[in-house]
mmCIF file of C-alpha atoms in Angstrom:
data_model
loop_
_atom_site.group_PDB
_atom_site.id
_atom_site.type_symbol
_atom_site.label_atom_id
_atom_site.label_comp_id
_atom_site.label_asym_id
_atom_site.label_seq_id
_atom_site.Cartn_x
_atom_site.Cartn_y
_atom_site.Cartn_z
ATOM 1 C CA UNK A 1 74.569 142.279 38.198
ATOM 2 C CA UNK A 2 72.274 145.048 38.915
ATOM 3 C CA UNK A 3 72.003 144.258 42.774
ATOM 4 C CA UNK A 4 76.294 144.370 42.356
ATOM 5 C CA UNK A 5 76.309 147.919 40.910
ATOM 6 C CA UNK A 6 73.455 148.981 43.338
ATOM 7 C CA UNK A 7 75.430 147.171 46.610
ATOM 8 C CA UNK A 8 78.724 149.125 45.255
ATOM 9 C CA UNK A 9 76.731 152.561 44.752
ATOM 10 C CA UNK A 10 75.596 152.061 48.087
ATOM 11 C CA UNK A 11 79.301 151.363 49.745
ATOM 12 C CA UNK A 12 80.115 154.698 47.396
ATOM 13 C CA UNK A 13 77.802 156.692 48.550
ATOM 14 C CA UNK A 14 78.596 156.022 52.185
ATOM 15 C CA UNK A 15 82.147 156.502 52.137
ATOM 16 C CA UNK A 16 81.733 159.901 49.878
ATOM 17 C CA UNK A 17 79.415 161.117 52.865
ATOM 18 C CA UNK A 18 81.937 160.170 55.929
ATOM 19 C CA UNK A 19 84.630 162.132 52.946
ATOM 20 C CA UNK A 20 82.561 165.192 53.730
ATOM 21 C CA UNK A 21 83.067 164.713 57.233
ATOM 22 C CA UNK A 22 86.889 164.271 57.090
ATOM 23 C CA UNK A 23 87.150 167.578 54.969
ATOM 24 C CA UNK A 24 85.563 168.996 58.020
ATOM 25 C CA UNK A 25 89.612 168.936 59.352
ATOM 26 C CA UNK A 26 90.622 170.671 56.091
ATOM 27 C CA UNK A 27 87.823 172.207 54.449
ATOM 28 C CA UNK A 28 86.844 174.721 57.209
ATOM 29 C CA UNK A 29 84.099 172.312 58.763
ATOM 30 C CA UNK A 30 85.788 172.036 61.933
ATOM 31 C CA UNK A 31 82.659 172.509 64.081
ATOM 32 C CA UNK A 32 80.780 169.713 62.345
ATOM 33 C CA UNK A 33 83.996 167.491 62.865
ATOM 34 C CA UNK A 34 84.053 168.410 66.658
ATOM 35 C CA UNK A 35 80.462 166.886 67.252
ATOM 36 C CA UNK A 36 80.491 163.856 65.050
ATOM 37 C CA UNK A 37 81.159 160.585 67.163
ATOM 38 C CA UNK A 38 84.612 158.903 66.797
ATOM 39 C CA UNK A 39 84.980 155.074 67.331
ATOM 40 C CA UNK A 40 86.857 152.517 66.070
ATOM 41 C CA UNK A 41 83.998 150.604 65.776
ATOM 42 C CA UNK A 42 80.679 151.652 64.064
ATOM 43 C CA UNK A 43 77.336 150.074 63.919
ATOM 44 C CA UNK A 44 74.130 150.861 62.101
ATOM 45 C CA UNK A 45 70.989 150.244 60.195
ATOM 46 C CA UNK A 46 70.113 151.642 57.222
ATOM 47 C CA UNK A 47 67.514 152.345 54.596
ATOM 48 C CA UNK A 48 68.245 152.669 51.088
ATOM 49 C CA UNK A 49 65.210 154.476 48.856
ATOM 50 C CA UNK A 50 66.831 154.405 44.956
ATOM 51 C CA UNK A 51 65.133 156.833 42.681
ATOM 52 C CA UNK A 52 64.706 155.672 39.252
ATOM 53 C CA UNK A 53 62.890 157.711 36.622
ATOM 54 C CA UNK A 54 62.256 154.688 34.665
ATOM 55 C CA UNK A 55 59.943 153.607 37.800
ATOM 56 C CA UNK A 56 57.121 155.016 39.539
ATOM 57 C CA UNK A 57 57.987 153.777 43.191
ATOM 58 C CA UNK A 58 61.868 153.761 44.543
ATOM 59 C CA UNK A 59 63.923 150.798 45.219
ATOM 60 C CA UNK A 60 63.801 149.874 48.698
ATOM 61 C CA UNK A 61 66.299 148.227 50.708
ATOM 62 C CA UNK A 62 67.259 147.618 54.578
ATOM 63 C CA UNK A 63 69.720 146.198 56.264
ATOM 64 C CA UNK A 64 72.364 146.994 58.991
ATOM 65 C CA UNK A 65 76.342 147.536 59.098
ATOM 66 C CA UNK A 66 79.269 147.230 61.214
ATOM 67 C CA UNK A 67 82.472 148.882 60.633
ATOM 68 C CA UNK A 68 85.759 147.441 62.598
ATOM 69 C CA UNK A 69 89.087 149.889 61.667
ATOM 70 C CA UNK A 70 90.989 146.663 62.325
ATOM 71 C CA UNK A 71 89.065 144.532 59.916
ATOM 72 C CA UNK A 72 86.704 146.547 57.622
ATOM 73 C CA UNK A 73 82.887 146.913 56.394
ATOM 74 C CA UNK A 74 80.136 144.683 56.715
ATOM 75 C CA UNK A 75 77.032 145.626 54.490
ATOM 76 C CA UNK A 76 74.585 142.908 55.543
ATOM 77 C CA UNK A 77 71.130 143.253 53.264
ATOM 78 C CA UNK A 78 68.199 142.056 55.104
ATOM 79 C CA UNK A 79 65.242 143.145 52.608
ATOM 80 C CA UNK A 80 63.979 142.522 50.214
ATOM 81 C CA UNK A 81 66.230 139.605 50.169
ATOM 82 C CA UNK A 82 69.232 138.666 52.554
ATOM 83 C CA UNK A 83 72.911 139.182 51.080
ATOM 84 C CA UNK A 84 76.180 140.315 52.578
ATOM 85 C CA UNK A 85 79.427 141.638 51.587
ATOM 86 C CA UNK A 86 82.526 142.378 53.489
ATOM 87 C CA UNK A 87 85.296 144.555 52.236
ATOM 88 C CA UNK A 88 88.899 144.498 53.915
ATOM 89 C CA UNK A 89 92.136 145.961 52.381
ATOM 90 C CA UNK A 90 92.961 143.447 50.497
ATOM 91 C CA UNK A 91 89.810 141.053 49.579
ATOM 92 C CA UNK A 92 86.049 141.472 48.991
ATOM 93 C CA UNK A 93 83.820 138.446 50.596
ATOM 94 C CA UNK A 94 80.251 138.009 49.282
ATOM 95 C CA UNK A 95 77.383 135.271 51.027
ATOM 96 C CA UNK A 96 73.772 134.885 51.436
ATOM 97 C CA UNK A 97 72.068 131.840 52.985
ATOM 98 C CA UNK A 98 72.210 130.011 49.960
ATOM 99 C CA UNK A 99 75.435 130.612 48.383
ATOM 100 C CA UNK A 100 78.894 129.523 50.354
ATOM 101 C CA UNK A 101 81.443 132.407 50.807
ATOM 102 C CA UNK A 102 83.289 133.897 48.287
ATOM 103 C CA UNK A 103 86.668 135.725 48.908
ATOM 104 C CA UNK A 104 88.119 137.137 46.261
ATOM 105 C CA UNK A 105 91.604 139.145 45.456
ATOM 106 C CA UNK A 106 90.494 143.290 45.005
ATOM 107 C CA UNK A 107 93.123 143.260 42.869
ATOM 108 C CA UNK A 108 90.906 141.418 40.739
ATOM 109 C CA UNK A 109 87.603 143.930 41.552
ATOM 110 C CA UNK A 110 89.175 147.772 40.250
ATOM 111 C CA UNK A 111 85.764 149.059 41.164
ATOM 112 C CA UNK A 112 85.721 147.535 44.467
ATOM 113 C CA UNK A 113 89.455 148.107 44.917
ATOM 114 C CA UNK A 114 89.024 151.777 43.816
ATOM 115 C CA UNK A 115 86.098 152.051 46.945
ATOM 116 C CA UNK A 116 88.418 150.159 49.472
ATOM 117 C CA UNK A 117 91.035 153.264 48.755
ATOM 118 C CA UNK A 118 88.662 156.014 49.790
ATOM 119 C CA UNK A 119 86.580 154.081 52.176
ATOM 120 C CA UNK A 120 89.171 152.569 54.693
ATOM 121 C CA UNK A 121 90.883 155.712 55.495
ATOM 122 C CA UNK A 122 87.890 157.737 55.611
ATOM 123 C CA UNK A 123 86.127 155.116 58.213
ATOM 124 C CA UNK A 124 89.738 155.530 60.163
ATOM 125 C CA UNK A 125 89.567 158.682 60.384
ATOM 126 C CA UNK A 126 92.356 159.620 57.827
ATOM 127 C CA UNK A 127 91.013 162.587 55.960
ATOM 128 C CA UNK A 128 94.125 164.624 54.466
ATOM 129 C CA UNK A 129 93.612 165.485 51.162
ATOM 130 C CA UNK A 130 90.048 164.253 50.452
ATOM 131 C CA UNK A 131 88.836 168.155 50.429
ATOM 132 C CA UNK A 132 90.222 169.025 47.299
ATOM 133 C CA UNK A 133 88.151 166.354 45.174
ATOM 134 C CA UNK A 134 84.786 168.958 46.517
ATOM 135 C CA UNK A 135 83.524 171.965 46.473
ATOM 136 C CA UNK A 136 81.534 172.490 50.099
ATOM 137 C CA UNK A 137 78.625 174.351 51.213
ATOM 138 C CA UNK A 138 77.361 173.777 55.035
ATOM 139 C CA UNK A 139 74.878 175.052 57.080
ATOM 140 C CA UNK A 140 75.354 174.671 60.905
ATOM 141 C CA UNK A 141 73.114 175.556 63.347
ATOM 142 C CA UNK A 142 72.162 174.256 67.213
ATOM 143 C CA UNK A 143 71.412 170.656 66.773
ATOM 144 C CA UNK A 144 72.076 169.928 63.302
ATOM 145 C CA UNK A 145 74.350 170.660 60.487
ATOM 146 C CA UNK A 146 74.184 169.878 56.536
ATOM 147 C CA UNK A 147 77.210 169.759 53.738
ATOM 148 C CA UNK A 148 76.382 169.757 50.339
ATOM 149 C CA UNK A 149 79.187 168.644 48.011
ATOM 150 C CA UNK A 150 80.121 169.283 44.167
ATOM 151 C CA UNK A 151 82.349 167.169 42.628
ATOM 152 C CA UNK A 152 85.125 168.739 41.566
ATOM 153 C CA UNK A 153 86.631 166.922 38.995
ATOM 154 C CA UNK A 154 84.605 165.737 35.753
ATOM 155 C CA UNK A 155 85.065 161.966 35.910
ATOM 156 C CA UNK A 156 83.101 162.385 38.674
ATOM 157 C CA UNK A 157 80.656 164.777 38.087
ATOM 158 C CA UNK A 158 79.757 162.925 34.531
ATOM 159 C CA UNK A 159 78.385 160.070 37.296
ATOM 160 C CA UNK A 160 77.323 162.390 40.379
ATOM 161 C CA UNK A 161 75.847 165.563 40.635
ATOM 162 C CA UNK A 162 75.564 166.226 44.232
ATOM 163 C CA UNK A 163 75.861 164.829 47.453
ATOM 164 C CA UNK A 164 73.598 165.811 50.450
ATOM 165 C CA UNK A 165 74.650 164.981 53.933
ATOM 166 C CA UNK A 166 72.920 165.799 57.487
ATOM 167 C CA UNK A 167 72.890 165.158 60.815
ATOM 168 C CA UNK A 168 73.828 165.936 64.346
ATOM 169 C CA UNK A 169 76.543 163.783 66.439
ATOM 170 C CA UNK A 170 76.210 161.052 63.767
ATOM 171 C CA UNK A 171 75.529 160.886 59.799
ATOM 172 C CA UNK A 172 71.492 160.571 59.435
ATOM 173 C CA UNK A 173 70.928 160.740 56.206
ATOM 174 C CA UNK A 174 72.085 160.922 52.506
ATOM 175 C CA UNK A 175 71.139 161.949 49.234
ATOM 176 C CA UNK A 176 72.946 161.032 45.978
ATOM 177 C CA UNK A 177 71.943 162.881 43.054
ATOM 178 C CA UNK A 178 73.194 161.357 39.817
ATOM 179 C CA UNK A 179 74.118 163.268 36.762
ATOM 180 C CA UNK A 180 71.434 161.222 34.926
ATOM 181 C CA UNK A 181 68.608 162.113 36.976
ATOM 182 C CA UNK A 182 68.456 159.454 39.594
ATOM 183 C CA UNK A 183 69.143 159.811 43.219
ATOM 184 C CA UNK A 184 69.082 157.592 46.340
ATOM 185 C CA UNK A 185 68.470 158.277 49.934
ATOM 186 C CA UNK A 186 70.012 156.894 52.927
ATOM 187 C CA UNK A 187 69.002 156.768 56.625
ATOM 188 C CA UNK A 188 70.803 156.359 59.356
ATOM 189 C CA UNK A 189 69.246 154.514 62.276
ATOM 190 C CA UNK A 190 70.773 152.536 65.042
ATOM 191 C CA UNK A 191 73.683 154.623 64.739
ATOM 192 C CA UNK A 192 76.179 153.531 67.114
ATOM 193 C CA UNK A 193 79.668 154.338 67.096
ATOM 194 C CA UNK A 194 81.589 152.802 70.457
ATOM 195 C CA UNK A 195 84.406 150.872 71.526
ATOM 196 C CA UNK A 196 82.377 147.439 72.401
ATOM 197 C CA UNK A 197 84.009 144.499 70.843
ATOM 198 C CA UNK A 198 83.397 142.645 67.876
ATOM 199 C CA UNK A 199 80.832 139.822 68.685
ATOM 200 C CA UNK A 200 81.878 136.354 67.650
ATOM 201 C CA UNK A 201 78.707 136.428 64.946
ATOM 202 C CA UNK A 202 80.370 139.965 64.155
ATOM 203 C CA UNK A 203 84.183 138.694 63.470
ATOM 204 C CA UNK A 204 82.708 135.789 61.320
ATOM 205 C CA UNK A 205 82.076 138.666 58.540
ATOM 206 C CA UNK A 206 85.255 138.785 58.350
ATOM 207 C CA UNK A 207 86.358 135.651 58.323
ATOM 208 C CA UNK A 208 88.443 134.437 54.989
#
């Protein structure tokens, strides 16, 4: 359960910070916009530090992902143990080495569903409207550029207090302040946005 609401944090963190981006188009932030990488496809490892005040060290996890606009997100956990999810439009697919697959209905996952809403558009590259849930602050400058957002509304903002985003041609790192105190960091490495197919390992993540 907690891995679940970590995973979905996770998912919710990244497509908040690729949300900043799109606002770039409507929020002013054109510059940033103009030297961020566009691809249909998108691949990348990350590390996730969480930042609990109830423990002394952070919660660490790695793994990698692959984005397809034509199929969806792969969030494939390597450390500390191996587990993968996929998300499409319409179904969420969970596995590990163990455990078979299991595909089931978003309808039946609001949470998830909820995600799938912001997230698919935002990874497409469909950012109309998604300013006006943020108040913005960026700093440009030669190489680099970082957006700070507010939530605007107070659903939100009772769960996040800020989100922290940086990076140059490609998103390199995150930070998710909650409005209880903790936060998690993400980096960006093996960042990869092109056009080179899906591999056939690849297209098996998405495979009902």
């Amino acid at each position: 359960m907690y891995f679940r609401r970590l995973l979905s944090l996770t998912l919710l963190v990244f497509a908040l910070s690729i949300s900043a981006v799109g606002a770039a188009e409507t929020g002013g932030l054109a510059e940033i916009s103009d030297r961020l990488s566009k691809s249909p496809i998108v691949r990348a490892s990350f590390t996730q530090k969480r930042h609990v005040e109830a423990l002394t060290r952070p919660l660490l996890t790695e793994g990698k992902m692959v984005f397809a606009e034509n199929q969806g997100l792969a969030w494939l956990v390597e450390a500390p143990f191996k587990t993968n999810l996929s998300l499409t439009r319409s179904h969420v697919t969970e596995w590990n080495e163990e455990t078979a697959r299991q595909r089931t209905p978003l309808s039946t996952r609001p949470a998830l569903s909820a995600l799938v809403t912001i997230l698919m558009p935002i990874l497409s590259a469909d950012f109309e409207g998604l300013a006006e849930n943020f108040v913005v602050e960026e700093t440009v400058s030669e190489n680099s550029w970082e957006v700070v957002l507010t939530p605007r509304g107070t659903a939100m903002f009772n769960i996040i207090s800020s989100i922290e985003i940086s990076g140059d041609s490609v998103v390199r790192e995150l930070v998710v302040r909650e409005a209880r105190g903790d936060w998690t960091q993400l980096l960006f490495t093996n960042y990869l946005p092109d056009a080179t197919p899906l591999s056939a390992k690849e297209l098996r993540y998405f495979q009902e």
